[in-house]
Every structure is written in structure tokens, then in C-alpha cells.
mmCIF file of C-alpha atoms in Angstrom:
data_model
loop_
_atom_site.group_PDB
_atom_site.id
_atom_site.type_symbol
_atom_site.label_atom_id
_atom_site.label_comp_id
_atom_site.label_asym_id
_atom_site.label_seq_id
_atom_site.Cartn_x
_atom_site.Cartn_y
_atom_site.Cartn_z
ATOM 1 C CA MET A 4 59.448 65.385 -35.135
ATOM 2 C CA GLN A 5 57.491 67.583 -32.727
ATOM 3 C CA ARG A 6 55.583 69.251 -35.599
ATOM 4 C CA THR A 7 54.915 65.891 -37.232
ATOM 5 C CA PHE A 8 53.189 64.681 -34.087
ATOM 6 C CA GLU A 9 51.250 67.950 -33.720
ATOM 7 C CA ILE A 10 49.956 67.597 -37.291
ATOM 8 C CA THR A 11 49.092 63.947 -36.737
ATOM 9 C CA ARG A 12 47.207 64.754 -33.526
ATOM 10 C CA THR A 13 45.209 67.412 -35.392
ATOM 11 C CA SER A 14 44.297 64.805 -37.987
ATOM 12 C CA ARG A 15 43.346 62.305 -35.280
ATOM 13 C CA LYS A 16 41.100 64.884 -33.567
ATOM 14 C CA MET A 17 39.266 65.377 -36.857
ATOM 15 C CA LEU A 18 38.850 61.612 -37.182
ATOM 16 C CA SER A 19 37.574 61.361 -33.623
ATOM 17 C CA GLN A 20 34.925 63.980 -34.435
ATOM 18 C CA PHE A 21 33.604 61.748 -37.217
ATOM 19 C CA LEU A 22 33.124 59.017 -34.605
ATOM 20 C CA GLU A 23 31.358 61.387 -32.229
ATOM 21 C CA LYS A 24 29.060 63.042 -34.785
ATOM 22 C CA HIS A 25 27.866 59.969 -36.674
ATOM 23 C CA THR A 26 25.699 57.052 -35.621
ATOM 24 C CA LEU A 27 26.901 53.469 -35.869
ATOM 25 C CA GLU A 28 24.627 53.055 -38.886
ATOM 26 C CA GLU A 29 26.181 56.101 -40.590
ATOM 27 C CA LEU A 30 29.724 54.942 -39.793
ATOM 28 C CA ASN A 31 28.960 51.604 -41.505
ATOM 29 C CA ALA A 32 27.063 53.018 -44.510
ATOM 30 C CA ILE A 33 28.708 52.774 -47.926
ATOM 31 C CA PRO A 34 27.141 55.409 -50.173
ATOM 32 C CA GLU A 35 26.616 54.642 -53.840
ATOM 33 C CA GLY A 36 29.789 55.319 -55.784
ATOM 34 C CA PHE A 37 32.086 54.591 -52.814
ATOM 35 C CA SER A 38 33.885 51.348 -52.010
ATOM 36 C CA ASN A 39 34.195 51.862 -48.277
ATOM 37 C CA ASN A 40 32.706 53.681 -45.299
ATOM 38 C CA LEU A 41 33.721 56.098 -42.555
ATOM 39 C CA ILE A 42 34.736 53.477 -40.003
ATOM 40 C CA TRP A 43 36.821 51.536 -42.541
ATOM 41 C CA ASN A 44 38.734 54.719 -43.440
ATOM 42 C CA ILE A 45 39.465 55.517 -39.795
ATOM 43 C CA ALA A 46 40.609 51.987 -38.941
ATOM 44 C CA HIS A 47 42.628 51.841 -42.184
ATOM 45 C CA ILE A 48 44.462 55.020 -41.168
ATOM 46 C CA ILE A 49 45.455 53.424 -37.851
ATOM 47 C CA VAL A 50 46.581 50.195 -39.529
ATOM 48 C CA VAL A 51 48.658 51.930 -42.198
ATOM 49 C CA GLN A 52 50.458 54.114 -39.637
ATOM 50 C CA GLN A 53 51.337 51.044 -37.616
ATOM 51 C CA MET A 54 52.518 49.092 -40.646
ATOM 52 C CA LEU A 55 54.580 51.947 -42.101
ATOM 53 C CA VAL A 56 56.257 52.892 -38.835
ATOM 54 C CA TYR A 57 56.464 49.687 -36.781
ATOM 55 C CA LYS A 58 56.250 46.742 -39.171
ATOM 56 C CA LEU A 59 58.788 48.218 -41.596
ATOM 57 C CA SER A 60 61.047 48.924 -38.580
ATOM 58 C CA ASP A 61 60.812 45.231 -37.592
ATOM 59 C CA LEU A 62 59.050 46.167 -34.353
ATOM 60 C CA PRO A 63 55.772 44.772 -32.982
ATOM 61 C CA MET A 64 52.705 46.764 -33.956
ATOM 62 C CA LYS A 65 50.380 48.094 -31.241
ATOM 63 C CA ILE A 66 47.290 46.656 -32.970
ATOM 64 C CA SER A 67 45.966 43.133 -33.471
ATOM 65 C CA ASP A 68 46.685 40.986 -36.518
ATOM 66 C CA GLU A 69 42.908 40.723 -36.959
ATOM 67 C CA MET A 70 42.629 44.493 -37.282
ATOM 68 C CA VAL A 71 45.444 44.523 -39.842
ATOM 69 C CA GLU A 72 43.694 41.852 -41.925
ATOM 70 C CA LYS A 73 40.380 43.746 -41.898
ATOM 71 C CA TYR A 74 41.713 47.219 -42.703
ATOM 72 C CA LYS A 75 45.057 46.984 -44.537
ATOM 73 C CA LYS A 76 45.580 48.331 -48.047
ATOM 74 C CA GLY A 77 43.509 46.438 -50.580
ATOM 75 C CA THR A 78 40.695 45.500 -48.203
ATOM 76 C CA LYS A 79 37.127 46.734 -48.106
ATOM 77 C CA PRO A 80 34.392 46.562 -45.481
ATOM 78 C CA GLU A 81 33.331 42.921 -45.163
ATOM 79 C CA HIS A 82 31.257 43.336 -42.007
ATOM 80 C CA LYS A 83 29.365 45.929 -40.009
ATOM 81 C CA ALA A 84 31.512 47.340 -37.214
ATOM 82 C CA THR A 85 30.001 46.967 -33.761
ATOM 83 C CA GLN A 86 29.928 49.717 -31.148
ATOM 84 C CA ALA A 87 32.673 47.859 -29.268
ATOM 85 C CA GLU A 88 34.880 47.995 -32.385
ATOM 86 C CA VAL A 89 34.143 51.697 -32.837
ATOM 87 C CA ASP A 90 35.098 52.321 -29.198
ATOM 88 C CA GLU A 91 38.360 50.388 -29.663
ATOM 89 C CA ILE A 92 39.168 52.305 -32.871
ATOM 90 C CA LYS A 93 38.464 55.608 -31.124
ATOM 91 C CA ALA A 94 40.874 54.721 -28.316
ATOM 92 C CA LEU A 95 43.534 53.583 -30.785
ATOM 93 C CA LEU A 96 43.425 56.938 -32.570
ATOM 94 C CA THR A 97 45.227 58.560 -29.657
ATOM 95 C CA GLU A 98 46.931 55.578 -28.018
ATOM 96 C CA THR A 99 48.896 54.610 -31.129
ATOM 97 C CA ILE A 100 50.201 58.132 -31.728
ATOM 98 C CA ASP A 101 51.060 58.641 -28.052
ATOM 99 C CA GLN A 102 53.028 55.379 -28.094
ATOM 100 C CA THR A 103 54.717 56.242 -31.395
ATOM 101 C CA GLU A 104 55.858 59.586 -30.012
ATOM 102 C CA THR A 105 57.182 57.896 -26.865
ATOM 103 C CA ASP A 106 59.018 55.359 -28.992
ATOM 104 C CA PHE A 107 60.551 58.105 -31.166
ATOM 105 C CA ASN A 108 61.677 59.946 -28.035
ATOM 106 C CA ASN A 109 63.200 56.705 -26.716
ATOM 107 C CA ARG A 110 64.911 56.082 -30.073
ATOM 108 C CA VAL A 111 63.516 52.586 -30.560
ATOM 109 C CA PHE A 112 63.428 52.904 -34.370
ATOM 110 C CA LYS A 113 66.852 51.648 -35.415
ATOM 111 C CA SER A 114 66.384 49.770 -38.697
ATOM 112 C CA TYR A 115 63.931 50.238 -41.547
ATOM 113 C CA GLN A 116 62.966 48.262 -44.623
ATOM 114 C CA GLU A 117 62.721 50.816 -47.456
ATOM 115 C CA TYR A 118 59.226 51.011 -48.900
ATOM 116 C CA PRO A 119 58.185 52.588 -52.211
ATOM 117 C CA THR A 120 54.687 54.064 -51.733
ATOM 118 C CA SER A 121 52.040 53.931 -54.441
ATOM 119 C CA THR A 122 52.529 57.694 -54.890
ATOM 120 C CA GLY A 123 56.137 57.177 -55.962
ATOM 121 C CA PHE A 124 57.791 58.354 -52.756
ATOM 122 C CA THR A 125 60.228 55.901 -51.147
ATOM 123 C CA LEU A 126 60.225 55.747 -47.362
ATOM 124 C CA LYS A 127 63.761 55.251 -46.056
ATOM 125 C CA ASN A 128 63.212 55.440 -42.286
ATOM 126 C CA ALA A 129 60.568 55.781 -39.586
ATOM 127 C CA GLU A 130 60.737 59.596 -39.790
ATOM 128 C CA ASP A 131 59.853 59.440 -43.494
ATOM 129 C CA ALA A 132 57.026 57.054 -42.611
ATOM 130 C CA MET A 133 55.507 59.499 -40.120
ATOM 131 C CA ALA A 134 55.830 62.398 -42.553
ATOM 132 C CA PHE A 135 54.168 60.369 -45.307
ATOM 133 C CA ASN A 136 51.547 59.192 -42.827
ATOM 134 C CA TYR A 137 49.948 62.586 -42.378
ATOM 135 C CA PHE A 138 49.718 62.928 -46.163
ATOM 136 C CA HIS A 139 47.972 59.523 -46.206
ATOM 137 C CA GLU A 140 45.619 60.546 -43.395
ATOM 138 C CA GLY A 141 44.744 63.744 -45.247
ATOM 139 C CA LEU A 142 43.805 61.786 -48.370
ATOM 140 C CA HIS A 143 41.444 59.588 -46.382
ATOM 141 C CA ILE A 144 39.922 62.520 -44.505
ATOM 142 C CA GLY A 145 39.110 63.976 -47.932
ATOM 143 C CA VAL A 146 37.383 60.743 -48.937
ATOM 144 C CA MET A 147 35.492 60.760 -45.648
ATOM 145 C CA MET A 148 34.265 64.303 -46.262
ATOM 146 C CA GLY A 149 32.902 63.068 -49.572
ATOM 147 C CA ILE A 150 31.181 60.085 -47.925
ATOM 148 C CA ARG A 151 29.688 62.355 -45.258
ATOM 149 C CA LYS A 152 27.848 64.365 -47.911
ATOM 150 C CA PHE A 153 25.852 61.287 -48.897
ATOM 151 C CA LEU A 154 24.808 60.101 -45.427
#
């Protein structure tokens, strides 16, 4: 699991750089041809990791229900994120992974509700969820690189 967390932290550093290098207006912009924006992708990544690892393990997620409702699979940006929301999302990028690693080290993930992903891979435990998660994050970073070209 050590390598999984190293890869995830690398991904999260890249995501944090998007937050640092773009204005609030740019983070909220939805370029023509896209259905979402930079900040939605980043928050979505956090929400999906929490749902795949914690919710499917029947454990409380480290994010609010409101955040889940705004950024879960199947949603799209319905509002402009405020600077306070951006700051919270930035903090959650590292806090959620730090807590997940602590929880893995403390062996809190005991049960898991199997989940077939839309890519055809079935997650059978929290370890599978974390491995799949960095694939998911990579997909969204690719989308974000595309969005960035049009800002």
C-alpha cells in the first residue's frame, strides 16, 4: 500500500497546483465543449475516493454530505465555487489521503461492499478501491489538462 499512497500523493500535488495556478474565475469556467470545470473535477476526485474507500467499507466518510451531493458521479457544476470552498477543497486533498493512510495502517477497513466500476473492473476491498482510485484521478487530471488549454 505504500506505493499506492505515494502515487496518490503525487496526483494530489498535481491537483493542488491547479488550485494555486488558476484564479477563482478560471477554476469555475466551463469551456465550450466541456460539461464541467477544474474545481468540479478536483472536488469530484475527493468525493469518489471517499465513497469508494469509506462508504463501501461501511465507514463514515471524512467529507460532508453536501459535498457528496454536489460532486458525486453524475453531477455537474450547479454553482460557482467560492474562495472558501476552494480553500476547503485544497485542504481536503491532503487531509483525506493522510487519514486514509492512517486508517489503512490501523486496519480499520474490515468489510467491503463489492462495486463494479463503469470501466468493468469490480472492486472487492478497500485496497482495490485505492488502486482504482489513482486510475480515476489520472482520468480526471487528463480532462483538466484539456480544460486548461481553453482558459
